[in-house]
Amino acid sequence: MTVNNVEYAGPWIGAQRVQDLLHIDTPELARRLANREILGCVFRSGNTFFPSRQFLNGGVVPGLKDVLDLLMEGDPDRETCVLWLAGSPGDGISNWDHLRAGRLQLVLKEAQRDASRWNQ
């Protein structure tokens, strides 16, 4: 991920902060990451960092797994998913902010549309 993309997609938090926030251990964090229940990216340092906007009220924003499952049908990498979530469906509001506001259906619709384009 380029420096500009890191700034655009952030802010980011480290694995230990996520574990503290969610009250989970390292194996559980790895399981959630593998199951697309949480989104993180490996940086050049070799450390995994997580977009902080995916966390809300001490948990993961509702619907994130559903969105990631749809996006991954288009076979993007995790960085692409982070950038997609930081982007807007055209209304000037990020997909993260739509999710955080409870507009899951809007985000799912956009994810389905874009993932199907990626498959073409």
N, CA, C and O atoms as CSV, one atom per row, in Angstrom:
chain,resi,resn,atom,element,x,y,z
A,1,MET,N,N,0.857,-1.165,0.000
A,1,MET,CA,C,0.000,0.000,0.000
A,1,MET,C,C,0.906,1.232,0.000
A,1,MET,O,O,1.869,1.304,0.764
A,2,THR,N,N,0.594,2.180,-0.848
A,2,THR,CA,C,1.411,3.391,-0.926
A,2,THR,C,C,1.120,4.305,0.263
A,2,THR,O,O,0.113,4.146,0.952
A,3,VAL,N,N,1.994,5.238,0.485
A,3,VAL,CA,C,1.814,6.181,1.590
A,3,VAL,C,C,0.500,6.930,1.440
A,3,VAL,O,O,-0.228,7.095,2.419
A,4,ASN,N,N,0.184,7.385,0.238
A,4,ASN,CA,C,-1.075,8.106,0.023
A,4,ASN,C,C,-2.277,7.232,0.342
A,4,ASN,O,O,-3.240,7.698,0.949
A,5,ASN,N,N,-2.228,5.961,-0.065
A,5,ASN,CA,C,-3.331,5.057,0.223
A,5,ASN,C,C,-3.465,4.784,1.714
A,5,ASN,O,O,-4.576,4.682,2.234
A,6,VAL,N,N,-2.338,4.668,2.396
A,6,VAL,CA,C,-2.367,4.437,3.842
A,6,VAL,C,C,-3.075,5.591,4.533
A,6,VAL,O,O,-3.905,5.377,5.416
A,7,GLU,N,N,-2.752,6.802,4.136
A,7,GLU,CA,C,-3.390,7.973,4.735
A,7,GLU,C,C,-4.873,8.034,4.380
A,7,GLU,O,O,-5.704,8.330,5.239
A,8,TYR,N,N,-5.207,7.756,3.128
A,8,TYR,CA,C,-6.594,7.796,2.660
A,8,TYR,C,C,-7.449,6.769,3.394
A,8,TYR,O,O,-8.580,7.060,3.782
A,9,ALA,N,N,-6.910,5.576,3.581
A,9,ALA,CA,C,-7.680,4.473,4.144
A,9,ALA,C,C,-7.671,4.444,5.668
A,9,ALA,O,O,-8.425,3.682,6.274
A,10,GLY,N,N,-6.832,5.262,6.294
A,10,GLY,CA,C,-6.707,5.248,7.750
A,10,GLY,C,C,-7.812,6.026,8.432
A,10,GLY,O,O,-8.767,6.447,7.780
A,11,PRO,N,N,-7.698,6.218,9.709
A,11,PRO,CA,C,-6.585,5.847,10.577
A,11,PRO,C,C,-6.537,4.344,10.845
A,11,PRO,O,O,-7.526,3.627,10.693
A,12,TRP,N,N,-5.355,3.900,11.245
A,12,TRP,CA,C,-5.066,2.484,11.469
A,12,TRP,C,C,-4.732,2.239,12.931
A,12,TRP,O,O,-4.226,3.124,13.622
A,13,ILE,N,N,-5.023,1.017,13.399
A,13,ILE,CA,C,-4.603,0.612,14.734
A,13,ILE,C,C,-3.943,-0.760,14.642
A,13,ILE,O,O,-4.204,-1.529,13.717
A,14,GLY,N,N,-3.094,-1.048,15.606
A,14,GLY,CA,C,-2.358,-2.301,15.621
A,14,GLY,C,C,-3.152,-3.454,16.217
A,14,GLY,O,O,-4.226,-3.268,16.789
A,15,ALA,N,N,-2.599,-4.642,16.067
A,15,ALA,CA,C,-3.265,-5.869,16.510
A,15,ALA,C,C,-3.546,-5.860,18.012
A,15,ALA,O,O,-4.629,-6.257,18.441
A,16,GLN,N,N,-2.590,-5.417,18.804
A,16,GLN,CA,C,-2.805,-5.426,20.257
A,16,GLN,C,C,-3.961,-4.515,20.645
A,16,GLN,O,O,-4.747,-4.852,21.531
A,17,ARG,N,N,-4.069,-3.376,19.995
A,17,ARG,CA,C,-5.183,-2.454,20.279
A,17,ARG,C,C,-6.513,-3.097,19.905
A,17,ARG,O,O,-7.500,-2.943,20.626
A,18,VAL,N,N,-6.549,-3.817,18.782
A,18,VAL,CA,C,-7.775,-4.513,18.372
A,18,VAL,C,C,-8.131,-5.583,19.399
A,18,VAL,O,O,-9.290,-5.711,19.795
A,19,GLN,N,N,-7.138,-6.345,19.826
A,19,GLN,CA,C,-7.384,-7.385,20.820
A,19,GLN,C,C,-7.932,-6.783,22.113
A,19,GLN,O,O,-8.857,-7.330,22.713
A,20,ASP,N,N,-7.370,-5.677,22.533
A,20,ASP,CA,C,-7.859,-5.014,23.742
A,20,ASP,C,C,-9.285,-4.509,23.550
A,20,ASP,O,O,-10.129,-4.657,24.434
A,21,LEU,N,N,-9.544,-3.921,22.405
A,21,LEU,CA,C,-10.864,-3.369,22.109
A,21,LEU,C,C,-11.943,-4.451,22.100
A,21,LEU,O,O,-13.036,-4.256,22.631
A,22,LEU,N,N,-11.620,-5.593,21.491
A,22,LEU,CA,C,-12.599,-6.672,21.337
A,22,LEU,C,C,-12.517,-7.723,22.441
A,22,LEU,O,O,-13.323,-8.653,22.479
A,23,HIS,N,N,-11.551,-7.574,23.334
A,23,HIS,CA,C,-11.342,-8.539,24.425
A,23,HIS,C,C,-11.120,-9.951,23.886
A,23,HIS,O,O,-11.763,-10.908,24.315
A,24,ILE,N,N,-10.186,-10.053,22.929
A,24,ILE,CA,C,-9.866,-11.340,22.321
A,24,ILE,C,C,-8.354,-11.554,22.350
A,24,ILE,O,O,-7.584,-10.614,22.546
A,25,ASP,N,N,-7.943,-12.814,22.151
A,25,ASP,CA,C,-6.515,-13.123,22.123
A,25,ASP,C,C,-6.029,-13.222,20.675
A,25,ASP,O,O,-6.812,-13.089,19.734
A,26,THR,N,N,-4.743,-13.455,20.515
A,26,THR,CA,C,-4.131,-13.501,19.186
A,26,THR,C,C,-4.739,-14.577,18.287
A,26,THR,O,O,-5.039,-14.286,17.129
A,27,PRO,N,N,-4.938,-15.820,18.773
A,27,PRO,CA,C,-5.553,-16.828,17.896
A,27,PRO,C,C,-6.966,-16.441,17.438
A,27,PRO,O,O,-7.348,-16.708,16.299
A,28,GLU,N,N,-7.729,-15.817,18.325
A,28,GLU,CA,C,-9.084,-15.400,17.943
A,28,GLU,C,C,-9.040,-14.274,16.919
A,28,GLU,O,O,-9.859,-14.240,16.001
A,29,LEU,N,N,-8.104,-13.365,17.064
A,29,LEU,CA,C,-7.949,-12.305,16.068
A,29,LEU,C,C,-7.595,-12.907,14.714
A,29,LEU,O,O,-8.150,-12.504,13.692
A,30,ALA,N,N,-6.683,-13.862,14.701
A,30,ALA,CA,C,-6.298,-14.524,13.450
A,30,ALA,C,C,-7.487,-15.253,12.830
A,30,ALA,O,O,-7.663,-15.228,11.612
A,31,ARG,N,N,-8.300,-15.899,13.660
A,31,ARG,CA,C,-9.483,-16.606,13.155
A,31,ARG,C,C,-10.461,-15.622,12.522
A,31,ARG,O,O,-10.971,-15.867,11.429
A,32,ARG,N,N,-10.718,-14.524,13.197
A,32,ARG,CA,C,-11.657,-13.526,12.670
A,32,ARG,C,C,-11.142,-12.904,11.375
A,32,ARG,O,O,-11.918,-12.637,10.457
A,33,LEU,N,N,-9.857,-12.679,11.307
A,33,LEU,CA,C,-9.256,-12.135,10.090
A,33,LEU,C,C,-9.411,-13.124,8.939
A,33,LEU,O,O,-9.781,-12.734,7.832
A,34,ALA,N,N,-9.130,-14.393,9.192
A,34,ALA,CA,C,-9.247,-15.428,8.159
A,34,ALA,C,C,-10.692,-15.623,7.706
A,34,ALA,O,O,-10.941,-15.945,6.544
A,35,ASN,N,N,-11.639,-15.430,8.613
A,35,ASN,CA,C,-13.059,-15.621,8.302
A,35,ASN,C,C,-13.744,-14.359,7.790
A,35,ASN,O,O,-14.964,-14.334,7.627
A,36,ARG,N,N,-12.965,-13.320,7.538
A,36,ARG,CA,C,-13.486,-12.042,7.028
A,36,ARG,C,C,-14.450,-11.362,7.995
A,36,ARG,O,O,-15.341,-10.624,7.574
A,37,GLU,N,N,-14.272,-11.606,9.264
A,37,GLU,CA,C,-15.086,-10.946,10.273
A,37,GLU,C,C,-14.475,-9.617,10.681
A,37,GLU,O,O,-15.107,-8.811,11.364
A,38,ILE,N,N,-13.245,-9.400,10.255
A,38,ILE,CA,C,-12.485,-8.201,10.562
A,38,ILE,C,C,-11.540,-7.982,9.384
A,38,ILE,O,O,-11.194,-8.932,8.682
A,39,LEU,N,N,-11.131,-6.760,9.168
A,39,LEU,CA,C,-10.299,-6.453,8.008
A,39,LEU,C,C,-8.984,-5.833,8.451
A,39,LEU,O,O,-8.963,-4.849,9.191
A,40,GLY,N,N,-7.895,-6.418,7.990
A,40,GLY,CA,C,-6.569,-5.907,8.295
A,40,GLY,C,C,-5.656,-6.064,7.098
A,40,GLY,O,O,-5.916,-6.875,6.210
A,41,CYS,N,N,-4.598,-5.295,7.075
A,41,CYS,CA,C,-3.617,-5.335,5.984
A,41,CYS,C,C,-2.218,-5.466,6.566
A,41,CYS,O,O,-1.891,-4.866,7.590
A,42,VAL,N,N,-1.406,-6.262,5.891
A,42,VAL,CA,C,-0.009,-6.404,6.285
A,42,VAL,C,C,0.774,-5.268,5.638
A,42,VAL,O,O,0.740,-5.089,4.421
A,43,PHE,N,N,1.477,-4.506,6.462
A,43,PHE,CA,C,2.294,-3.402,5.974
A,43,PHE,C,C,3.706,-3.899,5.679
A,43,PHE,O,O,4.061,-5.032,6.004
A,44,ARG,N,N,4.489,-3.050,5.070
A,44,ARG,CA,C,5.865,-3.424,4.716
A,44,ARG,C,C,6.672,-3.892,5.917
A,44,ARG,O,O,7.598,-4.690,5.774
A,45,SER,N,N,6.332,-3.408,7.073
A,45,SER,CA,C,7.034,-3.803,8.300
A,45,SER,C,C,6.784,-5.260,8.659
A,45,SER,O,O,7.486,-5.837,9.490
A,46,GLY,N,N,5.764,-5.856,8.014
A,46,GLY,CA,C,5.373,-7.219,8.346
A,46,GLY,C,C,4.273,-7.273,9.391
A,46,GLY,O,O,3.748,-8.348,9.683
A,47,ASN,N,N,3.920,-6.133,9.955
A,47,ASN,CA,C,2.862,-6.064,10.960
A,47,ASN,C,C,1.513,-5.841,10.291
A,47,ASN,O,O,1.415,-5.170,9.263
A,48,THR,N,N,0.483,-6.413,10.886
A,48,THR,CA,C,-0.872,-6.215,10.391
A,48,THR,C,C,-1.503,-5.048,11.136
A,48,THR,O,O,-1.446,-4.962,12.363
A,49,PHE,N,N,-2.104,-4.157,10.366
A,49,PHE,CA,C,-2.826,-3.023,10.929
A,49,PHE,C,C,-4.263,-3.069,10.431
A,49,PHE,O,O,-4.563,-3.651,9.389
A,50,PHE,N,N,-5.141,-2.440,11.202
A,50,PHE,CA,C,-6.571,-2.532,10.973
A,50,PHE,C,C,-7.173,-1.136,10.863
A,50,PHE,O,O,-6.888,-0.275,11.695
A,51,PRO,N,N,-8.011,-0.899,9.837
A,51,PRO,CA,C,-8.679,0.405,9.754
A,51,PRO,C,C,-9.569,0.598,10.985
A,51,PRO,O,O,-10.415,-0.245,11.284
A,52,SER,N,N,-9.378,1.684,11.677
A,52,SER,CA,C,-10.121,1.892,12.925
A,52,SER,C,C,-11.609,2.124,12.695
A,52,SER,O,O,-12.414,1.943,13.609
A,53,ARG,N,N,-11.981,2.523,11.479
A,53,ARG,CA,C,-13.397,2.818,11.224
A,53,ARG,C,C,-14.277,1.574,11.210
A,53,ARG,O,O,-15.502,1.688,11.181
A,54,GLN,N,N,-13.672,0.384,11.230
A,54,GLN,CA,C,-14.479,-0.830,11.256
A,54,GLN,C,C,-14.982,-1.164,12.663
A,54,GLN,O,O,-15.748,-2.111,12.845
A,55,PHE,N,N,-14.553,-0.391,13.643
A,55,PHE,CA,C,-14.945,-0.649,15.026
A,55,PHE,C,C,-15.944,0.395,15.494
A,55,PHE,O,O,-15.797,1.590,15.239
A,56,LEU,N,N,-16.962,-0.093,16.185
A,56,LEU,CA,C,-18.036,0.779,16.651
A,56,LEU,C,C,-18.586,0.213,17.952
A,56,LEU,O,O,-18.926,-0.968,18.028
A,57,ASN,N,N,-18.671,1.040,18.952
A,57,ASN,CA,C,-19.259,0.639,20.235
A,57,ASN,C,C,-18.639,-0.632,20.808
A,57,ASN,O,O,-19.354,-1.489,21.327
A,58,GLY,N,N,-17.330,-0.759,20.718
A,58,GLY,CA,C,-16.637,-1.901,21.298
A,58,GLY,C,C,-16.707,-3.178,20.494
A,58,GLY,O,O,-16.350,-4.243,20.997
A,59,GLY,N,N,-17.158,-3.096,19.263
A,59,GLY,CA,C,-17.234,-4.274,18.398
A,59,GLY,C,C,-16.938,-3.894,16.960
A,59,GLY,O,O,-16.527,-2.774,16.657
A,60,VAL,N,N,-17.158,-4.855,16.091
A,60,VAL,CA,C,-16.985,-4.621,14.658
A,60,VAL,C,C,-18.304,-4.093,14.112
A,60,VAL,O,O,-19.376,-4.546,14.512
A,61,VAL,N,N,-18.219,-3.147,13.211
A,61,VAL,CA,C,-19.419,-2.543,12.645
A,61,VAL,C,C,-20.310,-3.641,12.048
A,61,VAL,O,O,-19.820,-4.497,11.312
A,62,PRO,N,N,-21.607,-3.622,12.358
A,62,PRO,CA,C,-22.508,-4.657,11.850
A,62,PRO,C,C,-22.513,-4.717,10.322
A,62,PRO,O,O,-22.550,-3.694,9.639
A,63,GLY,N,N,-22.475,-5.940,9.812
A,63,GLY,CA,C,-22.551,-6.162,8.373
A,63,GLY,C,C,-21.221,-6.232,7.660
A,63,GLY,O,O,-21.183,-6.522,6.464
A,64,LEU,N,N,-20.120,-5.972,8.363
A,64,LEU,CA,C,-18.822,-5.964,7.684
A,64,LEU,C,C,-18.522,-7.301,7.019
A,64,LEU,O,O,-18.060,-7.328,5.879
A,65,LYS,N,N,-18.773,-8.403,7.704
A,65,LYS,CA,C,-18.495,-9.717,7.116
A,65,LYS,C,C,-19.285,-9.913,5.827
A,65,LYS,O,O,-18.741,-10.420,4.846
A,66,ASP,N,N,-20.540,-9.528,5.812
A,66,ASP,CA,C,-21.363,-9.668,4.605
A,66,ASP,C,C,-20.783,-8.857,3.452
A,66,ASP,O,O,-20.738,-9.323,2.314
A,67,VAL,N,N,-20.342,-7.647,3.754
A,67,VAL,CA,C,-19.742,-6.791,2.726
A,67,VAL,C,C,-18.449,-7.416,2.212
A,67,VAL,O,O,-18.230,-7.490,1.003
A,68,LEU,N,N,-17.600,-7.862,3.123
A,68,LEU,CA,C,-16.329,-8.466,2.709
A,68,LEU,C,C,-16.548,-9.740,1.906
A,68,LEU,O,O,-15.834,-9.990,0.936
A,69,ASP,N,N,-17.524,-10.543,2.298
A,69,ASP,CA,C,-17.821,-11.759,1.528
A,69,ASP,C,C,-18.220,-11.411,0.097
A,69,ASP,O,O,-17.791,-12.076,-0.846
A,70,LEU,N,N,-19.033,-10.379,-0.069
A,70,LEU,CA,C,-19.424,-9.952,-1.419
A,70,LEU,C,C,-18.237,-9.406,-2.198
A,70,LEU,O,O,-18.022,-9.779,-3.351
A,71,LEU,N,N,-17.473,-8.532,-1.577
A,71,LEU,CA,C,-16.322,-7.949,-2.269
A,71,LEU,C,C,-15.323,-9.017,-2.685
A,71,LEU,O,O,-14.761,-8.951,-3.778
A,72,MET,N,N,-15.101,-9.991,-1.827
A,72,MET,CA,C,-14.108,-11.024,-2.110
A,72,MET,C,C,-14.525,-11.934,-3.266
A,72,MET,O,O,-13.686,-12.639,-3.828
A,73,GLU,N,N,-15.797,-11.927,-3.623
A,73,GLU,CA,C,-16.223,-12.676,-4.812
A,73,GLU,C,C,-15.531,-12.134,-6.053
A,73,GLU,O,O,-15.320,-12.862,-7.023
A,74,GLY,N,N,-15.179,-10.855,-6.020
A,74,GLY,CA,C,-14.466,-10.241,-7.132
A,74,GLY,C,C,-12.971,-10.476,-7.077
A,74,GLY,O,O,-12.236,-9.990,-7.936
A,75,ASP,N,N,-12.512,-11.211,-6.081
A,75,ASP,CA,C,-11.121,-11.622,-5.899
A,75,ASP,C,C,-10.137,-10.470,-5.694
A,75,ASP,O,O,-9.021,-10.524,-6.210
A,76,PRO,N,N,-10.525,-9.428,-4.951
A,76,PRO,CA,C,-9.546,-8.380,-4.659
A,76,PRO,C,C,-8.686,-8.777,-3.463
A,76,PRO,O,O,-9.006,-9.728,-2.750
A,77,ASP,N,N,-7.607,-8.057,-3.250
A,77,ASP,CA,C,-6.833,-8.269,-2.032
A,77,ASP,C,C,-7.438,-7.410,-0.916
A,77,ASP,O,O,-8.331,-6.598,-1.155
A,78,ARG,N,N,-6.943,-7.605,0.282
A,78,ARG,CA,C,-7.495,-6.868,1.425
A,78,ARG,C,C,-7.297,-5.369,1.288
A,78,ARG,O,O,-8.144,-4.587,1.718
A,79,GLU,N,N,-6.179,-4.962,0.687
A,79,GLU,CA,C,-5.942,-3.530,0.518
A,79,GLU,C,C,-7.005,-2.904,-0.373
A,79,GLU,O,O,-7.460,-1.789,-0.119
A,80,THR,N,N,-7.396,-3.624,-1.416
A,80,THR,CA,C,-8.452,-3.126,-2.295
A,80,THR,C,C,-9.753,-2.974,-1.526
A,80,THR,O,O,-10.475,-1.995,-1.715
A,81,CYS,N,N,-10.060,-3.932,-0.662
A,81,CYS,CA,C,-11.278,-3.841,0.147
A,81,CYS,C,C,-11.236,-2.634,1.080
A,81,CYS,O,O,-12.232,-1.927,1.232
A,82,VAL,N,N,-10.086,-2.401,1.702
A,82,VAL,CA,C,-9.954,-1.239,2.589
A,82,VAL,C,C,-10.169,0.051,1.805
A,82,VAL,O,O,-10.888,0.943,2.254
A,83,LEU,N,N,-9.547,0.146,0.640
A,83,LEU,CA,C,-9.701,1.349,-0.181
A,83,LEU,C,C,-11.141,1.503,-0.651
A,83,LEU,O,O,-11.664,2.617,-0.692
A,84,TRP,N,N,-11.785,0.398,-1.005
A,84,TRP,CA,C,-13.178,0.442,-1.432
A,84,TRP,C,C,-14.053,0.967,-0.289
A,84,TRP,O,O,-14.909,1.825,-0.504
A,85,LEU,N,N,-13.841,0.461,0.901
A,85,LEU,CA,C,-14.633,0.902,2.045
A,85,LEU,C,C,-14.388,2.371,2.385
A,85,LEU,O,O,-15.291,3.056,2.864
A,86,ALA,N,N,-13.185,2.850,2.141
A,86,ALA,CA,C,-12.879,4.263,2.393
A,86,ALA,C,C,-13.487,5.163,1.322
A,86,ALA,O,O,-13.655,6.365,1.531
A,87,GLY,N,N,-13.813,4.577,0.179
A,87,GLY,CA,C,-14.394,5.336,-0.922
A,87,GLY,C,C,-15.878,5.575,-0.731
A,87,GLY,O,O,-16.488,5.100,0.227
A,88,SER,N,N,-16.441,6.319,-1.660
A,88,SER,CA,C,-17.844,6.706,-1.605
A,88,SER,C,C,-18.603,6.105,-2.782
A,88,SER,O,O,-18.054,5.975,-3.876
A,89,PRO,N,N,-19.872,5.735,-2.558
A,89,PRO,CA,C,-20.684,5.259,-3.671
A,89,PRO,C,C,-21.184,6.390,-4.571
A,89,PRO,O,O,-22.046,6.169,-5.422
A,90,GLY,N,N,-20.652,7.591,-4.387
A,90,GLY,CA,C,-21.026,8.709,-5.247
A,90,GLY,C,C,-21.751,9.826,-4.535
A,90,GLY,O,O,-22.088,10.841,-5.144
A,91,ASP,N,N,-21.994,9.647,-3.252
A,91,ASP,CA,C,-22.727,10.665,-2.499
A,91,ASP,C,C,-21.839,11.470,-1.556
A,91,ASP,O,O,-22.334,12.268,-0.759
A,92,GLY,N,N,-20.519,11.259,-1.648
A,92,GLY,CA,C,-19.591,11.990,-0.792
A,92,GLY,C,C,-19.435,11.416,0.604
A,92,GLY,O,O,-18.677,11.957,1.410
A,93,ILE,N,N,-20.133,10.339,0.904
A,93,ILE,CA,C,-20.043,9.678,2.210
A,93,ILE,C,C,-19.343,8.342,2.002
A,93,ILE,O,O,-19.696,7.594,1.091
A,94,SER,N,N,-18.357,8.037,2.835
A,94,SER,CA,C,-17.608,6.791,2.644
A,94,SER,C,C,-18.475,5.573,2.945
A,94,SER,O,O,-19.444,5.645,3.701
A,95,ASN,N,N,-18.103,4.466,2.340
A,95,ASN,CA,C,-18.795,3.211,2.637
A,95,ASN,C,C,-18.668,2.861,4.115
A,95,ASN,O,O,-19.603,2.329,4.714
A,96,TRP,N,N,-17.497,3.165,4.709
A,96,TRP,CA,C,-17.359,2.962,6.156
A,96,TRP,C,C,-18.439,3.741,6.900
A,96,TRP,O,O,-19.106,3.194,7.779
A,97,ASP,N,N,-18.615,5.017,6.551
A,97,ASP,CA,C,-19.582,5.849,7.267
A,97,ASP,C,C,-21.009,5.376,7.040
A,97,ASP,O,O,-21.840,5.452,7.945
A,98,HIS,N,N,-21.300,4.890,5.838
A,98,HIS,CA,C,-22.631,4.304,5.611
A,98,HIS,C,C,-22.837,3.098,6.513
A,98,HIS,O,O,-23.899,2.953,7.120
A,99,LEU,N,N,-21.835,2.229,6.609
A,99,LEU,CA,C,-21.949,1.062,7.495
A,99,LEU,C,C,-22.144,1.505,8.941
A,99,LEU,O,O,-23.010,0.987,9.646
A,100,ARG,N,N,-21.347,2.451,9.370
A,100,ARG,CA,C,-21.413,2.917,10.758
A,100,ARG,C,C,-22.769,3.560,11.073
A,100,ARG,O,O,-23.201,3.572,12.225
A,101,ALA,N,N,-23.431,4.088,10.051
A,101,ALA,CA,C,-24.748,4.714,10.232
A,101,ALA,C,C,-25.892,3.717,10.066
A,101,ALA,O,O,-27.061,4.093,10.156
A,102,GLY,N,N,-25.561,2.446,9.824
A,102,GLY,CA,C,-26.597,1.426,9.711
A,102,GLY,C,C,-27.183,1.257,8.323
A,102,GLY,O,O,-28.219,0.610,8.171
A,103,ARG,N,N,-26.551,1.820,7.310
A,103,ARG,CA,C,-27.063,1.703,5.938
A,103,ARG,C,C,-26.418,0.510,5.224
A,103,ARG,O,O,-25.813,0.650,4.161
A,104,LEU,N,N,-26.566,-0.656,5.836
A,104,LEU,CA,C,-25.946,-1.875,5.322
A,104,LEU,C,C,-26.448,-2.220,3.929
A,104,LEU,O,O,-25.647,-2.592,3.072
A,105,GLN,N,N,-27.730,-2.109,3.679
A,105,GLN,CA,C,-28.269,-2.509,2.373
A,105,GLN,C,C,-27.670,-1.687,1.234
A,105,GLN,O,O,-27.395,-2.226,0.162
A,106,LEU,N,N,-27.470,-0.412,1.453
A,106,LEU,CA,C,-26.831,0.430,0.441
A,106,LEU,C,C,-25.417,-0.064,0.153
A,106,LEU,O,O,-25.022,-0.181,-1.007
A,107,VAL,N,N,-24.660,-0.353,1.203
A,107,VAL,CA,C,-23.278,-0.804,1.033
A,107,VAL,C,C,-23.240,-2.178,0.370
A,107,VAL,O,O,-22.389,-2.426,-0.484
A,108,LEU,N,N,-24.144,-3.065,0.750
A,108,LEU,CA,C,-24.197,-4.390,0.118
A,108,LEU,C,C,-24.509,-4.280,-1.376
A,108,LEU,O,O,-23.919,-4.987,-2.193
A,109,LYS,N,N,-25.427,-3.399,-1.720
A,109,LYS,CA,C,-25.776,-3.197,-3.130
A,109,LYS,C,C,-24.562,-2.719,-3.921
A,109,LYS,O,O,-24.285,-3.226,-5.008
A,110,GLU,N,N,-23.844,-1.752,-3.378
A,110,GLU,CA,C,-22.650,-1.235,-4.051
A,110,GLU,C,C,-21.550,-2.295,-4.122
A,110,GLU,O,O,-20.854,-2.406,-5.132
A,111,ALA,N,N,-21.396,-3.066,-3.057
A,111,ALA,CA,C,-20.374,-4.127,-3.044
A,111,ALA,C,C,-20.683,-5.176,-4.103
A,111,ALA,O,O,-19.784,-5.630,-4.811
A,112,GLN,N,N,-21.939,-5.560,-4.213
A,112,GLN,CA,C,-22.337,-6.544,-5.224
A,112,GLN,C,C,-22.061,-6.018,-6.626
A,112,GLN,O,O,-21.531,-6.735,-7.475
A,113,ARG,N,N,-22.419,-4.777,-6.855
A,113,ARG,CA,C,-22.202,-4.171,-8.167
A,113,ARG,C,C,-20.716,-4.138,-8.531
A,113,ARG,O,O,-20.327,-4.541,-9.627
A,114,ASP,N,N,-19.905,-3.660,-7.613
A,114,ASP,CA,C,-18.478,-3.535,-7.907
A,114,ASP,C,C,-17.784,-4.886,-8.006
A,114,ASP,O,O,-16.921,-5.072,-8.863
A,115,ALA,N,N,-18.143,-5.827,-7.147
A,115,ALA,CA,C,-17.533,-7.162,-7.219
A,115,ALA,C,C,-17.861,-7.836,-8.542
A,115,ALA,O,O,-17.016,-8.524,-9.114
A,116,SER,N,N,-19.082,-7.645,-9.032
A,116,SER,CA,C,-19.436,-8.258,-10.320
A,116,SER,C,C,-18.645,-7.620,-11.460
A,116,SER,O,O,-18.312,-8.299,-12.432
A,117,ARG,N,N,-18.344,-6.345,-11.357
A,117,ARG,CA,C,-17.495,-5.687,-12.362
A,117,ARG,C,C,-16.077,-6.241,-12.317
A,117,ARG,O,O,-15.453,-6.446,-13.358
A,118,TRP,N,N,-15.574,-6.481,-11.117
A,118,TRP,CA,C,-14.217,-7.006,-10.975
A,118,TRP,C,C,-14.100,-8.400,-11.571
A,118,TRP,O,O,-13.020,-8.809,-11.997
A,119,ASN,N,N,-15.213,-9.132,-11.603
A,119,ASN,CA,C,-15.206,-10.499,-12.141
A,119,ASN,C,C,-15.235,-10.536,-13.659
A,119,ASN,O,O,-14.999,-11.591,-14.249
A,120,GLN,N,N,-15.516,-9.422,-14.303
A,120,GLN,CA,C,-15.636,-9.415,-15.767
A,120,GLN,C,C,-14.290,-9.385,-16.438
A,120,GLN,O,O,-14.213,-9.377,-17.667
